[in-house]
Amino acid sequence: MVLCRAPLSLFIAPPADNSRRRSMRGRMVCLSDGSFEESQSPMKSQLVVSITGATGFIGRRLVQKLIADDHIVRILTRSRRNAQLVFPDQRFPEIVIAEEEEWSKCIEGSNAVVNLAGMPISTRWSSEVKKEIKQSRIKVTSKVVDLINKLNSSARPSVLISATAIGYYGTSETQVFDETSPSGNDYLAEVCREWETIALEVDKDVRLLLLRIGVVLGRDGGALAKMIPLFKSFAGGPLGTGKQWFSWIHVDDLVSLIYEALRNPSYKGIVNGTAPHPVRLSEMCDQLGQVMGRPSWLPVPDFVLTAVLGEGATIVLEGQKVLPVKAKELGFTYKYPFVKDALRDIISSEST
């Protein structure tokens, strides 16, 4: 049995010019002797996409969708070994995994770059952790932008999708935020501003989408993965007062939004990656309890979360009502616009 793992150089040889690169739609096919050749049946819409943060909760799902639709994926990582644990050769022979010294070659041969890298924020914040939360985002974004800008204009990717977060807006129980709203003045708003400022330095010929992502719901990661065990043990309930806004999105809808943005030139500027119907956290917990057949009666007091998470407790004790005005204007269709439907899908998938 021959297992094919494409060598990095096979996919990253730069074409003579940009128009030629974007017209080359043939697929690389693995032959019986382990070599590769280009298929004679070109795909009209095949993309070559380089991704940072590909091993994370969102990145894993995006990679799987792109591969399922026969696109070419290049994973930009700091650790090939860690990436191969998530995407082992035997299951994903077509994926190129590149460590930092190889990023430039990968980006040069790509149609698009998706930047999802960043240290998780759901942890206890010390001064060191806060510094790493910011720097992990800024350093990778800066490196990606610098590598894109150094390329000849004919060899640059045509689009950069760079993740940021709805923390940009700050928190409020009464205000409603959309893409035109000003930034807040807390720590997460500061992180998001600096994060976005770096991404905005990309060359103006590259279509830039700043995706301000809300709380992502899915069965294998994100906030919900931490809540489900509590409800299973009958210990689930609102966090704090429960009055704080919960601007969420199903991971499948978020991946579809990114996927659509890769192909649709109308997606540019700032887009909120949230569902159209945010809820109060108490409603979110009530709906989760109903779907799981568990009561949502045991609230978690503020002081408990503060003791566990320190200043990081603000991400669950405070929230914001964020609306995806731009996505709706662009005609994006949500599979899960309501939180109950999203939770029902996730919980039913978990039990199967």
Short mmCIF file of C-alpha atoms in Angstrom, two decimals:
data_model
loop_
_atom_site.label_atom_id
_atom_site.label_comp_id
_atom_site.label_asym_id
_atom_site.label_seq_id
_atom_site.Cartn_x
_atom_site.Cartn_y
_atom_site.Cartn_z
CA MET A 1 0.00 0.00 0.00
CA VAL A 2 1.39 3.40 -0.95
CA LEU A 3 0.71 6.34 1.36
CA CYS A 4 1.19 9.65 -0.41
CA ARG A 5 2.21 12.75 1.49
CA ALA A 6 2.87 15.58 -0.91
CA PRO A 7 6.30 17.16 -0.49
CA LEU A 8 6.15 20.86 0.28
CA SER A 9 7.95 21.83 -2.92
CA LEU A 10 5.36 20.05 -5.06
CA PHE A 11 2.64 22.57 -4.25
CA ILE A 12 4.56 25.76 -3.75
CA ALA A 13 6.47 26.37 -6.96
CA PRO A 14 5.42 29.92 -7.85
CA PRO A 15 3.82 30.40 -11.26
CA ALA A 16 5.10 32.86 -13.82
CA ASP A 17 2.28 35.27 -13.11
CA ASN A 18 -0.82 35.68 -10.97
CA SER A 19 -3.35 35.16 -13.75
CA ARG A 20 -1.75 31.86 -14.65
CA ARG A 21 -1.77 30.72 -11.03
CA ARG A 22 -5.45 31.44 -10.64
CA SER A 23 -6.37 29.65 -13.84
CA MET A 24 -4.59 26.43 -12.85
CA ARG A 25 -7.42 24.37 -11.41
CA GLY A 26 -6.13 20.80 -11.88
CA ARG A 27 -5.88 18.48 -8.87
CA MET A 28 -2.74 16.64 -7.78
CA VAL A 29 -3.40 12.88 -8.01
CA CYS A 30 -1.45 10.19 -6.15
CA LEU A 31 -0.22 7.41 -8.46
CA SER A 32 0.41 3.79 -7.53
CA ASP A 33 4.18 4.31 -7.30
CA GLY A 34 3.79 7.15 -4.80
CA SER A 35 4.45 9.97 -7.26
CA PHE A 36 2.07 12.81 -8.15
CA GLU A 37 0.76 14.26 -11.37
CA GLU A 38 -1.86 16.84 -12.22
CA SER A 39 -5.31 15.52 -13.03
CA GLN A 40 -6.62 16.04 -16.55
CA SER A 41 -10.03 16.91 -15.09
CA PRO A 42 -9.60 20.45 -13.78
CA MET A 43 -11.85 21.83 -11.06
CA LYS A 44 -13.26 25.21 -11.90
CA SER A 45 -13.23 26.54 -8.35
CA GLN A 46 -10.37 24.80 -6.59
CA LEU A 47 -8.56 27.01 -4.10
CA VAL A 48 -5.19 26.81 -2.41
CA VAL A 49 -5.62 28.05 1.17
CA SER A 50 -2.94 28.58 3.83
CA ILE A 51 -4.26 28.55 7.42
CA THR A 52 -2.80 29.58 10.77
CA GLY A 53 -4.53 28.18 13.84
CA ALA A 54 -5.60 25.18 11.80
CA THR A 55 -5.33 22.78 14.75
CA GLY A 56 -7.76 24.80 16.88
CA PHE A 57 -11.48 24.31 17.33
CA ILE A 58 -12.50 26.43 14.32
CA GLY A 59 -9.45 25.65 12.20
CA ARG A 60 -9.98 21.88 12.33
CA ARG A 61 -13.52 22.21 11.01
CA LEU A 62 -12.47 24.64 8.27
CA VAL A 63 -9.70 22.30 7.09
CA GLN A 64 -12.12 19.39 6.97
CA LYS A 65 -14.64 21.38 4.91
CA LEU A 66 -12.02 22.57 2.44
CA ILE A 67 -10.60 19.08 1.99
CA ALA A 68 -14.08 17.60 1.58
CA ASP A 69 -14.70 20.07 -1.26
CA ASP A 70 -11.37 19.16 -2.92
CA HIS A 71 -9.48 22.34 -2.15
CA ILE A 72 -5.76 22.32 -1.31
CA VAL A 73 -4.88 23.15 2.30
CA ARG A 74 -1.54 24.27 3.72
CA ILE A 75 -1.24 24.39 7.48
CA LEU A 76 1.05 27.11 8.83
CA THR A 77 2.23 25.96 12.24
CA ARG A 78 5.00 26.39 14.78
CA SER A 79 5.11 22.62 15.42
CA ARG A 80 4.82 20.04 12.66
CA ARG A 81 4.62 17.29 15.26
CA ASN A 82 1.60 18.85 16.99
CA ALA A 83 -0.13 19.49 13.67
CA GLN A 84 0.42 15.87 12.60
CA LEU A 85 -1.32 14.69 15.77
CA VAL A 86 -4.45 16.50 14.59
CA PHE A 87 -3.96 15.78 10.88
CA PRO A 88 -2.08 12.45 10.67
CA ASP A 89 -0.48 11.51 7.36
CA GLN A 90 -2.57 8.39 6.98
CA ARG A 91 -5.88 10.28 7.08
CA PHE A 92 -4.78 13.56 5.47
CA PRO A 93 -2.02 12.74 2.96
CA GLU A 94 -2.97 15.68 0.76
CA ILE A 95 -2.34 18.36 3.42
CA VAL A 96 0.92 20.30 3.44
CA ILE A 97 2.18 21.09 6.95
CA ALA A 98 4.71 23.93 7.08
CA GLU A 99 6.75 25.23 10.00
CA GLU A 100 7.62 28.92 10.20
CA GLU A 101 10.65 28.86 7.92
CA GLU A 102 8.41 27.42 5.17
CA TRP A 103 5.48 29.80 5.58
CA SER A 104 6.64 32.20 2.90
CA LYS A 105 6.71 29.54 0.18
CA CYS A 106 3.28 28.28 1.17
CA ILE A 107 1.74 31.74 1.16
CA GLU A 108 3.32 32.55 -2.20
CA GLY A 109 1.52 29.63 -3.81
CA SER A 110 -1.86 30.29 -2.19
CA ASN A 111 -5.02 31.96 -3.38
CA ALA A 112 -5.98 32.89 0.18
CA VAL A 113 -4.71 33.01 3.76
CA VAL A 114 -6.95 32.45 6.79
CA ASN A 115 -5.42 33.67 10.06
CA LEU A 116 -7.03 32.00 13.10
CA ALA A 117 -4.05 31.78 15.46
CA GLY A 118 -4.18 32.94 19.07
CA MET A 119 -3.87 31.66 22.62
CA PRO A 120 -7.25 30.72 24.20
CA ILE A 121 -8.61 33.38 26.54
CA SER A 122 -10.75 31.11 28.75
CA THR A 123 -8.13 30.81 31.45
CA ARG A 124 -6.98 32.60 34.58
CA TRP A 125 -5.37 35.87 33.60
CA SER A 126 -2.05 36.75 35.14
CA SER A 127 0.05 39.60 33.80
CA GLU A 128 2.11 37.01 31.91
CA VAL A 129 -0.98 35.32 30.45
CA LYS A 130 -2.47 38.66 29.36
CA LYS A 131 0.77 39.48 27.60
CA GLU A 132 0.76 36.12 25.82
CA ILE A 133 -2.93 36.46 24.83
CA LYS A 134 -2.07 39.69 23.04
CA GLN A 135 1.32 38.74 21.65
CA SER A 136 0.18 35.35 20.31
CA ARG A 137 -2.28 37.17 18.08
CA ILE A 138 -0.15 40.14 17.12
CA LYS A 139 3.03 38.17 16.35
CA VAL A 140 1.38 35.69 14.01
CA THR A 141 -0.73 38.32 12.28
CA SER A 142 2.29 40.56 11.84
CA LYS A 143 4.33 37.69 10.39
CA VAL A 144 1.58 36.72 7.94
CA VAL A 145 1.05 40.32 6.79
CA ASP A 146 4.80 40.87 6.41
CA LEU A 147 5.21 37.72 4.32
CA ILE A 148 2.31 38.68 2.07
CA ASN A 149 3.60 42.21 1.59
CA LYS A 150 7.09 41.02 0.69
CA LEU A 151 5.78 38.98 -2.23
CA ASN A 152 5.72 40.30 -5.76
CA SER A 153 2.26 41.73 -6.46
CA SER A 154 1.61 39.04 -9.07
CA ALA A 155 2.31 36.27 -6.53
CA ARG A 156 0.36 37.54 -3.52
CA PRO A 157 -2.76 35.76 -2.27
CA SER A 158 -5.86 37.60 -3.36
CA VAL A 159 -7.54 37.51 0.07
CA LEU A 160 -6.62 37.55 3.75
CA ILE A 161 -9.28 36.56 6.27
CA SER A 162 -8.02 37.55 9.70
CA ALA A 163 -9.89 36.59 12.84
CA THR A 164 -10.56 39.07 15.59
CA ALA A 165 -13.33 39.06 18.20
CA ILE A 166 -16.49 40.82 19.36
CA GLY A 167 -14.51 41.78 22.45
CA TYR A 168 -13.58 44.77 20.26
CA TYR A 169 -16.85 46.43 21.31
CA GLY A 170 -16.41 46.16 25.06
CA THR A 171 -19.33 45.00 27.21
CA SER A 172 -22.83 46.28 27.92
CA GLU A 173 -26.20 44.95 29.07
CA THR A 174 -28.10 47.67 27.20
CA GLN A 175 -26.22 48.66 24.04
CA VAL A 176 -26.50 46.95 20.66
CA PHE A 177 -23.36 46.68 18.57
CA ASP A 178 -22.83 46.23 14.84
CA GLU A 179 -19.85 46.60 12.52
CA THR A 180 -20.03 50.40 12.68
CA SER A 181 -19.90 50.60 16.50
CA PRO A 182 -16.84 52.09 18.20
CA SER A 183 -14.38 50.06 20.22
CA GLY A 184 -14.66 49.57 23.96
CA ASN A 185 -12.06 50.53 26.56
CA ASP A 186 -11.31 47.29 28.41
CA TYR A 187 -8.43 44.84 28.00
CA LEU A 188 -10.03 42.64 25.33
CA ALA A 189 -11.05 45.68 23.30
CA GLU A 190 -7.43 46.83 23.42
CA VAL A 191 -6.24 43.41 22.23
CA CYS A 192 -8.69 43.42 19.34
CA ARG A 193 -7.78 46.96 18.26
CA GLU A 194 -4.09 46.15 18.10
CA TRP A 195 -4.82 42.81 16.42
CA GLU A 196 -6.88 44.50 13.71
CA THR A 197 -4.42 47.35 13.27
CA ILE A 198 -1.70 44.87 12.31
CA ALA A 199 -3.97 43.10 9.81
CA LEU A 200 -4.87 46.44 8.21
CA GLU A 201 -1.22 46.85 7.19
CA VAL A 202 -1.62 44.22 4.46
CA ASP A 203 -1.14 45.49 0.92
CA LYS A 204 -4.22 47.25 -0.42
CA ASP A 205 -4.36 44.94 -3.44
CA VAL A 206 -5.22 42.08 -1.05
CA ARG A 207 -8.88 41.81 -0.11
CA LEU A 208 -8.98 41.93 3.69
CA LEU A 209 -11.80 40.58 5.83
CA LEU A 210 -11.66 41.22 9.58
CA LEU A 211 -13.96 38.62 11.11
CA ARG A 212 -15.08 39.61 14.62
CA ILE A 213 -16.03 36.25 16.06
CA GLY A 214 -18.54 35.70 18.87
CA VAL A 215 -18.88 32.73 21.25
CA VAL A 216 -18.54 29.66 19.04
CA LEU A 217 -20.75 26.67 19.87
CA GLY A 218 -19.80 23.13 18.93
CA ARG A 219 -19.59 19.67 20.45
CA ASP A 220 -15.81 19.29 20.38
CA GLY A 221 -14.57 22.63 21.67
CA GLY A 222 -15.39 26.18 22.61
CA ALA A 223 -17.53 27.36 25.51
CA LEU A 224 -20.19 24.68 25.18
CA ALA A 225 -17.72 21.84 25.67
CA LYS A 226 -17.10 23.23 29.16
CA MET A 227 -20.78 23.73 29.96
CA ILE A 228 -22.14 20.34 28.90
CA PRO A 229 -20.41 18.31 31.66
CA LEU A 230 -21.88 20.64 34.29
CA PHE A 231 -25.40 20.07 33.00
CA LYS A 232 -24.84 16.33 32.77
CA SER A 233 -24.00 16.34 36.47
CA PHE A 234 -27.07 18.50 37.24
CA ALA A 235 -24.79 21.39 38.21
CA GLY A 236 -25.51 23.63 35.24
CA GLY A 237 -26.97 27.07 35.48
CA PRO A 238 -26.47 30.75 34.67
CA LEU A 239 -23.10 32.31 35.32
CA GLY A 240 -23.33 35.40 37.47
CA THR A 241 -26.60 37.28 37.07
CA GLY A 242 -27.50 35.61 33.77
CA LYS A 243 -28.51 39.01 32.40
CA GLN A 244 -25.35 39.42 30.33
CA TRP A 245 -25.71 39.09 26.56
CA PHE A 246 -24.45 35.97 24.82
CA SER A 247 -23.60 36.62 21.17
CA TRP A 248 -23.01 33.15 19.81
CA ILE A 249 -22.59 31.28 16.52
CA HIS A 250 -22.70 27.59 15.61
CA VAL A 251 -19.26 26.44 14.46
CA ASP A 252 -20.73 25.11 11.21
CA ASP A 253 -22.17 28.54 10.38
CA LEU A 254 -18.87 30.23 11.20
CA VAL A 255 -16.96 27.84 8.95
CA SER A 256 -19.52 28.41 6.19
CA LEU A 257 -19.11 32.16 6.62
CA ILE A 258 -15.34 31.88 6.21
CA TYR A 259 -15.79 29.54 3.25
CA GLU A 260 -18.15 31.96 1.54
CA ALA A 261 -15.77 34.85 2.21
CA LEU A 262 -12.95 32.97 0.51
CA ARG A 263 -14.91 32.81 -2.73
CA ASN A 264 -17.07 35.94 -2.70
CA PRO A 265 -15.25 39.25 -3.34
CA SER A 266 -18.10 41.17 -1.70
CA TYR A 267 -16.87 39.97 1.68
CA LYS A 268 -14.38 42.59 2.81
CA GLY A 269 -13.82 45.01 5.64
CA ILE A 270 -15.38 44.14 8.98
CA VAL A 271 -17.91 41.32 9.39
CA ASN A 272 -19.34 40.15 12.71
CA GLY A 273 -19.15 36.37 13.04
CA THR A 274 -22.25 35.94 15.18
CA ALA A 275 -25.74 34.49 14.79
CA PRO A 276 -28.60 36.91 14.07
CA HIS A 277 -30.38 36.21 17.38
CA PRO A 278 -28.18 36.75 20.45
CA VAL A 279 -29.67 35.79 23.82
CA ARG A 280 -29.19 36.55 27.49
CA LEU A 281 -27.00 33.97 29.17
CA SER A 282 -29.89 32.84 31.37
CA GLU A 283 -31.89 31.97 28.23
CA MET A 284 -28.90 30.16 26.79
CA CYS A 285 -28.64 28.03 29.94
CA ASP A 286 -32.40 27.41 30.02
CA GLN A 287 -32.36 26.23 26.40
CA LEU A 288 -29.34 24.00 27.02
CA GLY A 289 -31.05 22.47 30.05
CA GLN A 290 -34.20 21.78 28.03
CA VAL A 291 -32.32 20.19 25.16
CA MET A 292 -30.32 18.00 27.56
CA GLY A 293 -33.28 17.19 29.80
CA ARG A 294 -31.47 18.73 32.76
CA PRO A 295 -32.54 21.57 35.05
CA SER A 296 -30.84 24.93 34.82
CA TRP A 297 -31.35 25.96 38.40
CA LEU A 298 -27.92 26.26 40.00
CA PRO A 299 -26.39 29.64 39.23
CA VAL A 300 -22.64 30.02 39.56
CA PRO A 301 -21.93 33.11 41.72
CA ASP A 302 -19.62 35.85 40.48
CA PHE A 303 -17.11 35.32 43.29
CA VAL A 304 -16.64 31.66 42.37
CA LEU A 305 -15.75 32.49 38.78
CA THR A 306 -13.49 35.31 39.88
CA ALA A 307 -11.69 32.95 42.26
CA VAL A 308 -11.13 30.47 39.43
CA LEU A 309 -10.47 32.80 36.50
CA GLY A 310 -9.40 36.04 38.12
CA GLU A 311 -9.77 38.98 35.73
CA GLY A 312 -10.50 36.42 33.00
CA ALA A 313 -13.95 35.96 34.53
CA THR A 314 -15.02 39.11 32.69
CA ILE A 315 -15.41 37.08 29.48
CA VAL A 316 -18.34 35.16 31.02
CA LEU A 317 -19.63 37.63 33.62
CA GLU A 318 -19.96 40.43 31.10
CA GLY A 319 -21.14 40.31 27.51
CA GLN A 320 -22.35 42.29 24.54
CA LYS A 321 -25.27 42.15 22.14
CA VAL A 322 -23.69 41.99 18.70
CA LEU A 323 -25.63 41.79 15.45
CA PRO A 324 -24.22 40.48 12.13
CA VAL A 325 -25.56 43.31 10.01
CA LYS A 326 -22.94 42.96 7.27
CA ALA A 327 -23.38 39.19 6.85
CA LYS A 328 -27.13 39.62 6.51
CA GLU A 329 -26.67 42.43 3.97
CA LEU A 330 -24.41 40.13 1.97
CA GLY A 331 -27.14 37.50 1.92
CA PHE A 332 -25.39 34.92 4.10
CA THR A 333 -27.79 32.13 5.09
CA TYR A 334 -27.53 30.75 8.62
CA LYS A 335 -28.25 27.09 9.14
CA TYR A 336 -28.72 27.75 12.85
CA PRO A 337 -30.11 31.27 13.41
CA PHE A 338 -31.67 30.36 16.79
CA VAL A 339 -29.76 29.04 19.77
CA LYS A 340 -32.22 26.23 20.54
CA ASP A 341 -31.77 24.74 17.06
CA ALA A 342 -27.99 25.05 17.38
CA LEU A 343 -27.98 23.34 20.77
CA ARG A 344 -30.29 20.60 19.60
CA ASP A 345 -27.97 19.81 16.70
CA ILE A 346 -24.88 19.80 18.90
CA ILE A 347 -26.35 17.67 21.68
CA SER A 348 -27.92 15.18 19.26
CA SER A 349 -24.60 14.87 17.42
CA GLU A 350 -22.80 14.27 20.70
CA SER A 351 -25.11 11.42 21.65
CA THR A 352 -24.74 9.58 18.33
#
